[in-house]
Tab-separated table of C-alpha atoms in Angstrom:
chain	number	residue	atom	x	y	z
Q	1	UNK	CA	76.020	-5.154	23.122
Q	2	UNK	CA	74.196	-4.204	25.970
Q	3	UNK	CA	76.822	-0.748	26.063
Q	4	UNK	CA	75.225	-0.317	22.208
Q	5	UNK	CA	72.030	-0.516	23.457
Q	6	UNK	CA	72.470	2.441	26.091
Q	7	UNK	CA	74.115	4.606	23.416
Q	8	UNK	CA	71.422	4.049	21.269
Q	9	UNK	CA	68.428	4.712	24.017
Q	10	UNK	CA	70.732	7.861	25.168
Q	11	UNK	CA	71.242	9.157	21.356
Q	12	UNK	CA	67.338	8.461	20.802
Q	13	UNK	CA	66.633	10.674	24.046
Q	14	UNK	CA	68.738	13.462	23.931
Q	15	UNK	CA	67.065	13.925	20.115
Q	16	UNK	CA	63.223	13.964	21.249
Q	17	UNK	CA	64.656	16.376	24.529
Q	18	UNK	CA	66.229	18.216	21.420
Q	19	UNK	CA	63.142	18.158	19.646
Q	20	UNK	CA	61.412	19.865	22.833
Q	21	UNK	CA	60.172	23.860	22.213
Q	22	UNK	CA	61.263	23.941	25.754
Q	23	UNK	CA	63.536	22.653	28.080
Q	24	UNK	CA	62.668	19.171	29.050
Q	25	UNK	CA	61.462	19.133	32.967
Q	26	UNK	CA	63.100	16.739	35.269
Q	27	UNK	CA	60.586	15.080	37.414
Q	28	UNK	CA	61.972	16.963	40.329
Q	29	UNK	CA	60.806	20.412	38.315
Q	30	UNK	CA	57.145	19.139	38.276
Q	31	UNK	CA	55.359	20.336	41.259
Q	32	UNK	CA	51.692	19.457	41.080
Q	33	UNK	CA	48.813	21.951	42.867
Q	34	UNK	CA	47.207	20.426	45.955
Q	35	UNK	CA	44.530	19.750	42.752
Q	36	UNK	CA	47.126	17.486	40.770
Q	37	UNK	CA	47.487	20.216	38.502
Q	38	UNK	CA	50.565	20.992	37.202
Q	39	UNK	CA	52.142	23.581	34.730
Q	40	UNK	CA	51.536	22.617	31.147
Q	41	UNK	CA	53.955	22.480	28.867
Q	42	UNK	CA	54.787	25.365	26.153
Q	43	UNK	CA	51.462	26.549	28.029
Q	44	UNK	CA	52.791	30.496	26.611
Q	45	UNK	CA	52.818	29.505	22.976
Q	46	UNK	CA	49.036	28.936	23.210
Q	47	UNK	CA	46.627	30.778	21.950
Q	48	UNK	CA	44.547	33.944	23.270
Q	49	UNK	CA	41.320	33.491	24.261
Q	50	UNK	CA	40.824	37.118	25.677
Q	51	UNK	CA	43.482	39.993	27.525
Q	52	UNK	CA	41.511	41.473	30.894
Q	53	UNK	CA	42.697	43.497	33.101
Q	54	UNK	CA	41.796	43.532	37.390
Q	55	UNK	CA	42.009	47.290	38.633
Q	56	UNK	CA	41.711	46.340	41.951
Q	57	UNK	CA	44.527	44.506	41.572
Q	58	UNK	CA	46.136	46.863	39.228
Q	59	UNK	CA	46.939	43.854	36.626
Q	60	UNK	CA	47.086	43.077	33.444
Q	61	UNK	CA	45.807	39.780	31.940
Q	62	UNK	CA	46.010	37.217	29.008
Q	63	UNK	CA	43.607	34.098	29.148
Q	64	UNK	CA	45.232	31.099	26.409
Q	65	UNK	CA	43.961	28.205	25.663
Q	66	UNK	CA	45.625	24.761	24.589
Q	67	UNK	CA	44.174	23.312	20.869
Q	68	UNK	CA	41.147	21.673	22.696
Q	69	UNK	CA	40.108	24.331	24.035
Q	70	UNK	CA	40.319	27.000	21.381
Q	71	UNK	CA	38.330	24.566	19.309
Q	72	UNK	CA	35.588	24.407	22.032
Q	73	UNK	CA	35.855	28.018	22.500
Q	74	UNK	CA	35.522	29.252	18.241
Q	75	UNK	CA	32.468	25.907	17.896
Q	76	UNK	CA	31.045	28.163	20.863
Q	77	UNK	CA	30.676	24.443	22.248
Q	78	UNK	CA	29.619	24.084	25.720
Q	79	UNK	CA	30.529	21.863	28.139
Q	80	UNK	CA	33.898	21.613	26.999
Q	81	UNK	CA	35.705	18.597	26.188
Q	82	UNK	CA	38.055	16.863	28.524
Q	83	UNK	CA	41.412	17.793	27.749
Q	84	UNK	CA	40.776	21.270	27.391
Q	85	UNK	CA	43.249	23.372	29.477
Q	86	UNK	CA	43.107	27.062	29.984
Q	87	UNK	CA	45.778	29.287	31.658
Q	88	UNK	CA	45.545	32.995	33.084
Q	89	UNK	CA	48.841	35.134	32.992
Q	90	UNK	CA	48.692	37.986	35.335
Q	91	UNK	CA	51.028	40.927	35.626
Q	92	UNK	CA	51.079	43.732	37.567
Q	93	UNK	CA	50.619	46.714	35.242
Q	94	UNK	CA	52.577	49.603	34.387
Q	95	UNK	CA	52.242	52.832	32.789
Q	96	UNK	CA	53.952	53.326	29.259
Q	97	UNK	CA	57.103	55.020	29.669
Q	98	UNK	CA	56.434	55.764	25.615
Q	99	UNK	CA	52.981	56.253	25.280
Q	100	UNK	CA	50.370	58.294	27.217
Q	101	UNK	CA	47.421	56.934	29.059
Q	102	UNK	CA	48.513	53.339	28.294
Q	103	UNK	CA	49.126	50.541	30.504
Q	104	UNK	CA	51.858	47.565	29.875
Q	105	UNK	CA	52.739	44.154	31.360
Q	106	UNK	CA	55.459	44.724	34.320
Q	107	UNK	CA	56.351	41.895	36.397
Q	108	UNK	CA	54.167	38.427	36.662
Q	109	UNK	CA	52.197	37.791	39.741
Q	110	UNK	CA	50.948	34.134	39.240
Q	111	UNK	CA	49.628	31.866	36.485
Q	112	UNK	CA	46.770	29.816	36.605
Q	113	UNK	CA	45.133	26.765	35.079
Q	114	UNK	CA	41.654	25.310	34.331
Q	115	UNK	CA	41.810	21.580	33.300
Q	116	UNK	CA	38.923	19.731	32.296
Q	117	UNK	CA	38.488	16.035	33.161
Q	118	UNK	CA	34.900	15.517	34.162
Q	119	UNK	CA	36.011	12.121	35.931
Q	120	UNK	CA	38.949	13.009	37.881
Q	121	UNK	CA	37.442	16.180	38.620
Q	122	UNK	CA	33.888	15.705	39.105
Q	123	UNK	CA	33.388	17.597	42.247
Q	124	UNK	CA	34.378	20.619	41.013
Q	125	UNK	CA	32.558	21.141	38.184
Q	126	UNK	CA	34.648	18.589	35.729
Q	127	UNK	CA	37.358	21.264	36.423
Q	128	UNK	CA	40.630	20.996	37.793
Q	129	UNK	CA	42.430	24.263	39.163
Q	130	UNK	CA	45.859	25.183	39.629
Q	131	UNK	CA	47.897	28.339	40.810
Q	132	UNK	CA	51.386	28.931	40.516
Q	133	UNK	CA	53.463	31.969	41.739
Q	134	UNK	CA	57.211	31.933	40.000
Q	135	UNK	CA	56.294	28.032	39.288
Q	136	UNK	CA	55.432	27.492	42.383
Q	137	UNK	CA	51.778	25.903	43.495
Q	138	UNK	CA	49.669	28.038	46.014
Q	139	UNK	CA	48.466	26.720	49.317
Q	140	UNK	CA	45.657	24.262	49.758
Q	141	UNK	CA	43.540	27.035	51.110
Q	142	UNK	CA	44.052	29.234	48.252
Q	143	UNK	CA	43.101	26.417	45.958
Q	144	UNK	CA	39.511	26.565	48.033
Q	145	UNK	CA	38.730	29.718	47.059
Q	146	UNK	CA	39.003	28.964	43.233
Q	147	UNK	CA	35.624	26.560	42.593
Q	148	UNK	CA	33.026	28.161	44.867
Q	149	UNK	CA	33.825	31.834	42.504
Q	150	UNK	CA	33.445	30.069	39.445
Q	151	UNK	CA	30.389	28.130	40.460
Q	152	UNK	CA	28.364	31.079	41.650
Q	153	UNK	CA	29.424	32.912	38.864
Q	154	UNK	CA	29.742	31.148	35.753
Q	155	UNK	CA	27.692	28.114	35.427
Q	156	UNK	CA	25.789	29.011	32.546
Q	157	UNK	CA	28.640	28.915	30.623
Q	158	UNK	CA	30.958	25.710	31.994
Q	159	UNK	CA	31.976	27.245	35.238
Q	160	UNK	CA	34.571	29.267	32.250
Q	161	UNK	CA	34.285	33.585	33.106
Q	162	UNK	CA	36.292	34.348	29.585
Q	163	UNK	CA	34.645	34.253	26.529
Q	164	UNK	CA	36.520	34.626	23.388
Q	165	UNK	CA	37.591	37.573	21.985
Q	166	UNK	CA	36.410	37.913	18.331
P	1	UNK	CA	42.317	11.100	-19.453
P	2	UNK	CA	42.651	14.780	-19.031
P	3	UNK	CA	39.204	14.061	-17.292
P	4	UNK	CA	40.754	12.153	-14.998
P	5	UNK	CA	43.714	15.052	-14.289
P	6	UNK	CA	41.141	17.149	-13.904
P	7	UNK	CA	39.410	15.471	-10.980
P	8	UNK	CA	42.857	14.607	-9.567
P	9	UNK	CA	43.601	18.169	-9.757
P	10	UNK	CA	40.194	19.451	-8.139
P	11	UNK	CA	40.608	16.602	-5.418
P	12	UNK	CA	43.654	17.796	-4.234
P	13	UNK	CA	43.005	21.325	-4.495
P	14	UNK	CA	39.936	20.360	-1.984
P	15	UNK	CA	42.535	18.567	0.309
P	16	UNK	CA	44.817	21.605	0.876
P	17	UNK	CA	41.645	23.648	1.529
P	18	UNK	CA	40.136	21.609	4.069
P	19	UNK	CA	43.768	21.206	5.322
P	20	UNK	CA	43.715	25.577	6.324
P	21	UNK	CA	42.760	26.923	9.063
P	22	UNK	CA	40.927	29.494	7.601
P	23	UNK	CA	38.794	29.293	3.992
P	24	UNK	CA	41.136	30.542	1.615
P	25	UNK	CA	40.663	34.069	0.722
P	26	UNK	CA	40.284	34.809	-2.753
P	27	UNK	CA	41.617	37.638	-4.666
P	28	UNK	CA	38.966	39.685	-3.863
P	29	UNK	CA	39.129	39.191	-0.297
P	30	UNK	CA	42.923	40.798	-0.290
P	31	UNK	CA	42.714	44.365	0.314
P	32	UNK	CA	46.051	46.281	1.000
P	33	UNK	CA	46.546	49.529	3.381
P	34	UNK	CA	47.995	52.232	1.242
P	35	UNK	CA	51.387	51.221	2.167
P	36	UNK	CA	51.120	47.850	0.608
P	37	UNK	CA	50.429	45.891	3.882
P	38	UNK	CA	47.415	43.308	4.127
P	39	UNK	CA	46.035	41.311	6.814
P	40	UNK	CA	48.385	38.250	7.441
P	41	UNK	CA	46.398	35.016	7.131
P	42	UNK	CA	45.601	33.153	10.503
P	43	UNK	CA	46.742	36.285	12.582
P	44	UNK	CA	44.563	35.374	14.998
P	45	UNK	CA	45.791	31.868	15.983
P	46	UNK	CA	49.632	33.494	16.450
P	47	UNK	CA	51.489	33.840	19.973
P	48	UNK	CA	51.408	36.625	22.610
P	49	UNK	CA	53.983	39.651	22.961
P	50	UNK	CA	51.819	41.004	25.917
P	51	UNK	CA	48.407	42.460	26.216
P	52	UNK	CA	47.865	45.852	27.026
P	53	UNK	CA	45.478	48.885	27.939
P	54	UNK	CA	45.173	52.492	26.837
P	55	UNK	CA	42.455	54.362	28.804
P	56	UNK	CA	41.888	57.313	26.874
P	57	UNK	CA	39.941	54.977	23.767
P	58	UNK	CA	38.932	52.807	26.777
P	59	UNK	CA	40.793	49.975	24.827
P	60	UNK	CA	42.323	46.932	25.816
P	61	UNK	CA	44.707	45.005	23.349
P	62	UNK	CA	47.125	42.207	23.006
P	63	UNK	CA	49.727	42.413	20.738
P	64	UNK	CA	50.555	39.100	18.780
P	65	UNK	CA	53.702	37.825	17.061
P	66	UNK	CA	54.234	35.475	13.985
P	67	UNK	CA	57.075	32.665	14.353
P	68	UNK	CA	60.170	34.720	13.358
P	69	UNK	CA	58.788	38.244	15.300
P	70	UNK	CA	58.342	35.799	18.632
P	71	UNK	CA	61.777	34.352	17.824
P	72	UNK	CA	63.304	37.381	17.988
P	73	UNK	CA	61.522	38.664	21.276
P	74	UNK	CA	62.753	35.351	22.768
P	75	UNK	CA	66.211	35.776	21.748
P	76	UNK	CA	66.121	39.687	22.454
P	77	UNK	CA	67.609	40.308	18.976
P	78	UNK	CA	66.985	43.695	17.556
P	79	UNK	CA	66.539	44.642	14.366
P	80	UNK	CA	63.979	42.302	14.008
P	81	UNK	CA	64.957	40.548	10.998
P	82	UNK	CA	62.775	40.519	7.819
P	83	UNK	CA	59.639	38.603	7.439
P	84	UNK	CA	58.433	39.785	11.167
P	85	UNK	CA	55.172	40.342	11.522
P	86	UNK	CA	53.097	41.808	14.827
P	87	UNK	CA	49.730	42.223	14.856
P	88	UNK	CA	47.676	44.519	17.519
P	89	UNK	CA	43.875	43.576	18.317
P	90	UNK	CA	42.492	46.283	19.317
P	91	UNK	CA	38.656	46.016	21.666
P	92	UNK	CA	36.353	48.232	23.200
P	93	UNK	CA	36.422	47.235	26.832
P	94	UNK	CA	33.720	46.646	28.911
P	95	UNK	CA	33.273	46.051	32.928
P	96	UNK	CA	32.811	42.060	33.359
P	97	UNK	CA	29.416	41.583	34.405
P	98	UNK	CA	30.483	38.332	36.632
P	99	UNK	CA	32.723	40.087	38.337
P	100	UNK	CA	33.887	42.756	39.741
P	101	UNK	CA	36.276	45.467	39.049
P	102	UNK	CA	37.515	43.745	35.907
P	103	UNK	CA	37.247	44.941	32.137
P	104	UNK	CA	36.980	42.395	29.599
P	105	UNK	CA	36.925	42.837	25.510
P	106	UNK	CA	33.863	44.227	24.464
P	107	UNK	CA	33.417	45.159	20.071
P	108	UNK	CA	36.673	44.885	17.811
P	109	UNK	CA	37.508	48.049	16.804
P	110	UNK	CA	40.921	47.612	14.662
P	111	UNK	CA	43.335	45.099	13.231
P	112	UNK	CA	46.677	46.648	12.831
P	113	UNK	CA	50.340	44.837	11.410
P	114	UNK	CA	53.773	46.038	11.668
P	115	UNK	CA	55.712	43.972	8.896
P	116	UNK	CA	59.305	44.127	8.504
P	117	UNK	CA	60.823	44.111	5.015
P	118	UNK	CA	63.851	46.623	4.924
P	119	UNK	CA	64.381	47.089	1.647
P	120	UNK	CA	61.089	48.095	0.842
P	121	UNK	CA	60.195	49.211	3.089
P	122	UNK	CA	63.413	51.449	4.157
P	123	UNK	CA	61.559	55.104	4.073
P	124	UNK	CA	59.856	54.271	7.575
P	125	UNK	CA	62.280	52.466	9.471
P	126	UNK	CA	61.931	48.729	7.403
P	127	UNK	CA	58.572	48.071	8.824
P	128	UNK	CA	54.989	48.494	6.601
P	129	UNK	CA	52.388	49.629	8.906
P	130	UNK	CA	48.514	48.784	8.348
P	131	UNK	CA	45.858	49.438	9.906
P	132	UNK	CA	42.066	47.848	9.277
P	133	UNK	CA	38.691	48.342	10.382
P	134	UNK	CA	36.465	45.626	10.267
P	135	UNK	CA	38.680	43.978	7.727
P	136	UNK	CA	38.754	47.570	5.223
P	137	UNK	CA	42.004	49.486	5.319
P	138	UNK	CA	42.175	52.970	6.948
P	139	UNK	CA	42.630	55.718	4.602
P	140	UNK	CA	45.892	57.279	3.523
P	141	UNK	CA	46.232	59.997	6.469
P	142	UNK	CA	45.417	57.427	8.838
P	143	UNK	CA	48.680	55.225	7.714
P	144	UNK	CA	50.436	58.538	8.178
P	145	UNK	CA	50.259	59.051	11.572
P	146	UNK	CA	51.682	55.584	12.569
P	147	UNK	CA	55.812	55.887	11.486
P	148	UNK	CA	56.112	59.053	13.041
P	149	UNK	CA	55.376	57.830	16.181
P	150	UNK	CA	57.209	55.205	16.429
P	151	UNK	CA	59.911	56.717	14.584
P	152	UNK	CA	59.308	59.327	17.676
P	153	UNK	CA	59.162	57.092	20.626
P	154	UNK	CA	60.920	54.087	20.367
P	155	UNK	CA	63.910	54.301	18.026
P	156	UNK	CA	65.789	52.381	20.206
P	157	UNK	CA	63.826	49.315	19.835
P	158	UNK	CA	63.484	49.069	16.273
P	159	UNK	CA	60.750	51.047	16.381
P	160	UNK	CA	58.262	48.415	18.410
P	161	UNK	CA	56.576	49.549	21.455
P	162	UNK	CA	55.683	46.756	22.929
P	163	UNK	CA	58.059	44.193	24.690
P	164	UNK	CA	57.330	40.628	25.365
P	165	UNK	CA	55.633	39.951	28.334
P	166	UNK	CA	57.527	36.944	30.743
């Protein structure tokens, strides 16, 4: 009976891993940012807020945003609601090999998050922040650098720089 | 009795509206490119193939995918098969005034769709090409100049330029 009931819970998990867009992460895959942020999940199905691009840094860039945010974002509502999670993917940039005077996504250099939780994060603006370079969290020290930028910058607007991109 | 169809009717009807994303456009509200194409409904909300930058319109771009085109891009399976849609938003770009040496989307200038349907559209390589300004389709020798191109420059990826970005 008790053999039944492991089949059962086993059966029952493999279908919701099945069910997954994505692999399921083992808890050994989750690495949290000195923050507590971690990668969201299916974080590149979201969607686009705004593309940028850095030419300092020669990159390209896509801002997304999960469901709570985009709503936020299209009510033009300000602060935004906890929940809301926004993530930066940043490539280096190439030229077209097809098409003059254009520039394309080559390989990624890092992608970063912006969670809202005005508890858990109250010292930083209601804002947790998270980098990752190939899924891996930056340094504590890089994780300093992240809320005194957006503060100075940006907080007219929710400590957010992108606005959408009608 | 047919009264009360009728408000069963108009109650439902409500209930799928409220239930879109968008308000439902209305026949007048469809307006096809010469070739036949029109502007996919909820476009906007779809997934990212990559963003990207052409310097000589001082543009920058990201190129969007519905369900089956990002299927395909996932699974690196060319042709793409019918029912594919991309989309490219096209913006004016315009130097971020909170910070520095980055470009962010300024005005929309153009809307355009690549939609696969092979048989009919077989003269230009199975894909219907459209192009709109401010949600009017370009003229006639606009749509021209788009298959040749492609047809041009990147044969050997069924006729998209742009690949997904990872």
């Amino acid at each position: 009976m008790r053999h039944l009931a492991s089949i059962i819970v086993a059966l029952l998990a493999a279908a919701w891993a099945l069910s997954l867009p994505f692999p399921a992460a083992t808890a050994a895959d989750i690495v949290a940012a000195p923050t507590g942020v971690t990668i969201p999940k299916g974080y590149r199905n979201w969607q686009v807020v705004a593309p940028s691009q850095r030419d300092d840094k020669d990159e390209i860039r896509v801002i997304l945003g999960n469901n709570i945010a985009m709503r936020a974002f299209r009510a033009k509502r300000l602060p935004f609601p906890d929940g809301a999670i926004l993530a930066k993917l940043a490539w280096k940039r190439v030229a077209s090999a097809e098409f003059d005077n254009t520039f394309v996504p080559d390989e990624p250099q890092r992608v970063e998050f912006m969670e809202k939780n005005a508890k858990k994060y109250a010292a930083t603006g209601g804002w947790g922040f998270g980098r990752f370079v190939n899924g891996k969290p930056a340094d504590e020290a890089q994780h300093g650098t992240c809320w005194p930028c957006h503060e100075a910058n940006v907080k007219g607007n929710d400590f957010v720089f992108t606005k959408y991109a009608r």
